[in-house]
Amino acid sequence: EEDGYPEARVQAEVPEEGGDLPVVYRLRPGQRRVVASVSVEAAAPLPDDAPSRERFLRPGAPYRLRDLARDRNGLLAAYRDAGYPQVEVTPEVASSEDGQVRVVLRVAPGAQVRVDRVVIAGLKSTREEVVRRELLVKEGEPLGLERVLESQRRLGALGIFERVSLTEMDPETPDVRSVVVAVEEAPLTTVAYGVGYAERDELRGSV
């Protein structure tokens, strides 16, 4: 399969006897297939500033089913990050008699969703601007999955919130949606104490 035989089969033959037995592996590789071309057809192209992703299917390389799956998943992730949550990617594979494989990845992006408003809830002592400067989700920009996850990670890394969540206020709206950033602030002061005993210090405590 790694060398371009997607229909390879291996069958083991073992005699039903005792003692030292010969084991025979019978390999039926099928036809070797090589990628002739790879193309993407989409009703809406990705934005120019979208990060490039590695392609695993390359012309001249062996055709592997796992590479096809990885390229499909990469396209799905790229379009979801660009604000297309309902995107579908359908691969079409055509193989000729000489083993040349032509792959077309057809993308049906669906409607692009943009951020209407970003609402921040739960703040008591922290200024709102501290939260907004860590957000990659911006009003008027595409609502991308990676931006939501990275914004949540960055807010959690500040160390001043016990809980952080980003949710869509109106998830059924087709074109624009508001995002609610809900936070729970950690206590401003943490008190820790302990009691111990040692031979030299005897009983001791710490606060």
Tab-separated table of C-alpha atoms in Angstrom:
chain	number	residue	atom	x	y	z
A	1	GLU	CA	0.000	0.000	0.000
A	2	GLU	CA	2.849	2.390	0.780
A	3	ASP	CA	4.324	1.737	-2.663
A	4	GLY	CA	1.076	2.420	-4.525
A	5	TYR	CA	-0.795	-0.894	-4.420
A	6	PRO	CA	-4.160	0.074	-2.834
A	7	GLU	CA	-5.691	-3.341	-3.617
A	8	ALA	CA	-2.855	-5.416	-2.168
A	9	ARG	CA	-3.890	-8.543	-0.271
A	10	VAL	CA	-1.801	-10.945	1.832
A	11	GLN	CA	-2.987	-14.410	2.831
A	12	ALA	CA	-1.146	-16.628	5.316
A	13	GLU	CA	-1.200	-20.409	4.844
A	14	VAL	CA	-0.364	-22.586	7.855
A	15	PRO	CA	-0.806	-26.397	7.845
A	16	GLU	CA	-3.100	-27.790	10.516
A	17	GLU	CA	-0.462	-30.047	12.037
A	18	GLY	CA	1.905	-30.100	14.991
A	19	GLY	CA	5.642	-29.572	15.329
A	20	ASP	CA	7.706	-27.308	13.098
A	21	LEU	CA	5.427	-25.886	10.412
A	22	PRO	CA	6.142	-23.908	7.259
A	23	VAL	CA	4.247	-20.616	6.965
A	24	VAL	CA	3.575	-19.267	3.478
A	25	TYR	CA	2.463	-15.681	2.821
A	26	ARG	CA	0.791	-15.346	-0.564
A	27	LEU	CA	0.836	-11.775	-1.854
A	28	ARG	CA	-1.596	-10.497	-4.462
A	29	PRO	CA	-0.457	-6.919	-5.054
A	30	GLY	CA	-2.900	-5.981	-7.786
A	31	GLN	CA	-2.050	-3.121	-10.116
A	32	ARG	CA	0.362	-0.421	-9.011
A	33	ARG	CA	-1.099	3.054	-9.242
A	34	VAL	CA	0.686	6.358	-9.592
A	35	VAL	CA	-0.766	9.838	-9.172
A	36	ALA	CA	-1.045	11.562	-12.559
A	37	SER	CA	-2.748	14.768	-11.429
A	38	VAL	CA	-4.442	16.351	-8.423
A	39	SER	CA	-6.828	19.283	-8.665
A	40	VAL	CA	-9.261	21.145	-6.437
A	41	GLU	CA	-12.555	22.472	-7.759
A	42	ALA	CA	-14.410	24.830	-5.431
A	43	ALA	CA	-17.278	27.242	-5.887
A	44	ALA	CA	-15.534	29.695	-3.533
A	45	PRO	CA	-11.726	29.826	-3.316
A	46	LEU	CA	-9.883	30.155	-0.048
A	47	PRO	CA	-8.824	33.711	0.882
A	48	ASP	CA	-5.339	34.791	-0.173
A	49	ASP	CA	-4.175	35.099	3.448
A	50	ALA	CA	-5.212	31.533	4.326
A	51	PRO	CA	-2.211	29.538	5.628
A	52	SER	CA	-0.884	27.006	3.148
A	53	ARG	CA	-1.223	23.333	4.043
A	54	GLU	CA	0.935	20.444	2.947
A	55	ARG	CA	-0.403	18.285	0.137
A	56	PHE	CA	0.296	14.572	0.385
A	57	LEU	CA	-0.890	13.473	-3.065
A	58	ARG	CA	1.688	14.576	-5.632
A	59	PRO	CA	1.987	13.820	-9.370
A	60	GLY	CA	4.438	11.015	-9.951
A	61	ALA	CA	4.176	9.657	-6.411
A	62	PRO	CA	2.484	6.363	-5.450
A	63	TYR	CA	-1.274	6.633	-4.967
A	64	ARG	CA	-2.159	5.978	-1.330
A	65	LEU	CA	-5.631	5.989	0.203
A	66	ARG	CA	-4.338	7.512	3.441
A	67	ASP	CA	-2.817	10.446	1.507
A	68	LEU	CA	-6.183	11.054	-0.149
A	69	ALA	CA	-7.863	11.089	3.275
A	70	ARG	CA	-5.242	13.490	4.688
A	71	ASP	CA	-5.649	15.914	1.772
A	72	ARG	CA	-9.434	15.824	2.143
A	73	ASN	CA	-9.212	16.499	5.881
A	74	GLY	CA	-6.755	19.334	5.244
A	75	LEU	CA	-9.182	21.017	2.849
A	76	LEU	CA	-12.040	20.620	5.325
A	77	ALA	CA	-9.962	22.244	8.075
A	78	ALA	CA	-8.830	25.087	5.805
A	79	TYR	CA	-12.378	26.003	4.787
A	80	ARG	CA	-13.692	25.728	8.342
A	81	ASP	CA	-10.926	28.080	9.483
A	82	ALA	CA	-12.020	30.485	6.719
A	83	GLY	CA	-15.569	30.614	8.093
A	84	TYR	CA	-17.307	27.804	6.171
A	85	PRO	CA	-18.675	25.482	8.902
A	86	GLN	CA	-20.878	23.460	6.521
A	87	VAL	CA	-18.182	22.697	3.936
A	88	GLU	CA	-18.157	19.314	2.211
A	89	VAL	CA	-15.257	17.824	0.238
A	90	THR	CA	-15.944	14.944	-2.143
A	91	PRO	CA	-13.004	13.149	-3.784
A	92	GLU	CA	-13.396	11.807	-7.318
A	93	VAL	CA	-10.786	9.254	-8.388
A	94	ALA	CA	-10.340	8.043	-11.973
A	95	SER	CA	-7.821	5.314	-12.791
A	96	SER	CA	-6.668	4.372	-16.298
A	97	GLU	CA	-5.624	0.923	-17.507
A	98	ASP	CA	-1.941	1.821	-17.189
A	99	GLY	CA	-2.339	2.681	-13.489
A	100	GLN	CA	-2.398	6.471	-13.813
A	101	VAL	CA	-4.727	8.029	-11.228
A	102	ARG	CA	-6.371	11.427	-11.585
A	103	VAL	CA	-7.842	12.911	-8.416
A	104	VAL	CA	-10.322	15.766	-8.217
A	105	LEU	CA	-11.340	17.155	-4.817
A	106	ARG	CA	-14.700	18.877	-5.244
A	107	VAL	CA	-15.437	21.449	-2.541
A	108	ALA	CA	-18.984	22.569	-1.724
A	109	PRO	CA	-18.201	25.340	0.791
A	110	GLY	CA	-21.718	26.404	1.710
A	111	ALA	CA	-22.321	29.852	3.168
A	112	GLN	CA	-19.497	31.785	4.795
A	113	VAL	CA	-20.213	32.882	8.361
A	114	ARG	CA	-18.825	36.140	9.739
A	115	VAL	CA	-18.689	37.504	13.269
A	116	ASP	CA	-21.413	40.029	14.048
A	117	ARG	CA	-20.534	41.008	17.627
A	118	VAL	CA	-18.179	39.745	20.302
A	119	VAL	CA	-19.841	39.869	23.725
A	120	ILE	CA	-17.681	39.437	26.836
A	121	ALA	CA	-19.388	38.248	30.025
A	122	GLY	CA	-18.245	37.452	33.553
A	123	LEU	CA	-15.651	40.174	34.155
A	124	LYS	CA	-15.426	41.704	37.629
A	125	SER	CA	-11.912	43.007	38.208
A	126	THR	CA	-10.291	42.450	34.807
A	127	ARG	CA	-10.575	45.159	32.153
A	128	GLU	CA	-12.368	44.187	28.955
A	129	GLU	CA	-9.459	45.328	26.802
A	130	VAL	CA	-7.273	42.631	28.399
A	131	VAL	CA	-9.624	39.984	27.014
A	132	ARG	CA	-10.093	41.594	23.601
A	133	ARG	CA	-6.380	41.880	22.865
A	134	GLU	CA	-6.023	38.089	23.208
A	135	LEU	CA	-8.961	37.317	20.914
A	136	LEU	CA	-8.356	36.266	17.327
A	137	VAL	CA	-12.106	36.331	16.732
A	138	LYS	CA	-12.832	39.821	15.410
A	139	GLU	CA	-16.104	41.523	14.511
A	140	GLY	CA	-16.710	41.521	10.753
A	141	GLU	CA	-14.155	38.767	10.063
A	142	PRO	CA	-14.826	35.100	9.203
A	143	LEU	CA	-15.798	32.880	12.117
A	144	GLY	CA	-13.059	30.260	11.880
A	145	LEU	CA	-12.803	27.195	14.113
A	146	GLU	CA	-9.038	27.544	14.607
A	147	ARG	CA	-9.445	31.181	15.654
A	148	VAL	CA	-11.988	30.197	18.280
A	149	LEU	CA	-9.786	27.439	19.713
A	150	GLU	CA	-6.641	29.583	19.716
A	151	SER	CA	-8.488	32.493	21.378
A	152	GLN	CA	-9.667	30.187	24.139
A	153	ARG	CA	-6.148	28.825	24.606
A	154	ARG	CA	-4.620	32.308	24.808
A	155	LEU	CA	-7.138	33.474	27.390
A	156	GLY	CA	-6.536	30.366	29.482
A	157	ALA	CA	-2.771	30.940	29.308
A	158	LEU	CA	-3.132	34.326	31.013
A	159	GLY	CA	-3.585	32.543	34.336
A	160	ILE	CA	-6.221	34.975	35.612
A	161	PHE	CA	-9.313	32.950	34.644
A	162	GLU	CA	-10.513	29.679	36.102
A	163	ARG	CA	-12.839	28.971	33.172
A	164	VAL	CA	-13.041	30.294	29.615
A	165	SER	CA	-15.557	29.397	26.910
A	166	LEU	CA	-16.404	30.797	23.479
A	167	THR	CA	-19.865	29.973	22.152
A	168	GLU	CA	-22.093	31.208	19.342
A	169	MET	CA	-25.052	33.219	20.564
A	170	ASP	CA	-27.151	32.504	17.451
A	171	PRO	CA	-25.759	29.299	15.891
A	172	GLU	CA	-28.643	28.929	13.406
A	173	THR	CA	-28.088	32.305	11.719
A	174	PRO	CA	-26.711	31.551	8.228
A	175	ASP	CA	-24.423	34.515	7.484
A	176	VAL	CA	-23.486	36.410	10.656
A	177	ARG	CA	-23.257	35.175	14.231
A	178	SER	CA	-22.376	36.742	17.552
A	179	VAL	CA	-19.790	35.137	19.814
A	180	VAL	CA	-20.078	35.121	23.600
A	181	VAL	CA	-16.803	35.005	25.522
A	182	ALA	CA	-17.703	33.783	29.017
A	183	VAL	CA	-14.983	33.889	31.664
A	184	GLU	CA	-14.788	33.142	35.363
A	185	GLU	CA	-12.065	35.066	37.133
A	186	ALA	CA	-9.696	33.329	39.495
A	187	PRO	CA	-9.317	34.756	43.035
A	188	LEU	CA	-6.941	37.714	43.275
A	189	THR	CA	-5.274	36.169	46.315
A	190	THR	CA	-4.529	32.542	47.040
A	191	VAL	CA	-3.679	31.431	50.592
A	192	ALA	CA	-1.696	28.225	51.052
A	193	TYR	CA	-0.645	26.765	54.368
A	194	GLY	CA	1.071	23.658	55.648
A	195	VAL	CA	2.358	21.943	58.779
A	196	GLY	CA	5.439	19.727	59.028
A	197	TYR	CA	7.966	18.217	61.411
A	198	ALA	CA	11.757	17.784	61.187
A	199	GLU	CA	14.388	16.554	63.655
A	200	ARG	CA	16.211	19.887	63.839
A	201	ASP	CA	13.280	22.306	63.447
A	202	GLU	CA	10.725	20.050	65.157
A	203	LEU	CA	7.204	21.289	64.509
A	204	ARG	CA	6.982	23.968	61.820
A	205	GLY	CA	4.327	25.672	59.759
A	206	SER	CA	4.138	27.745	56.611
A	207	VAL	CA	1.626	30.227	55.170
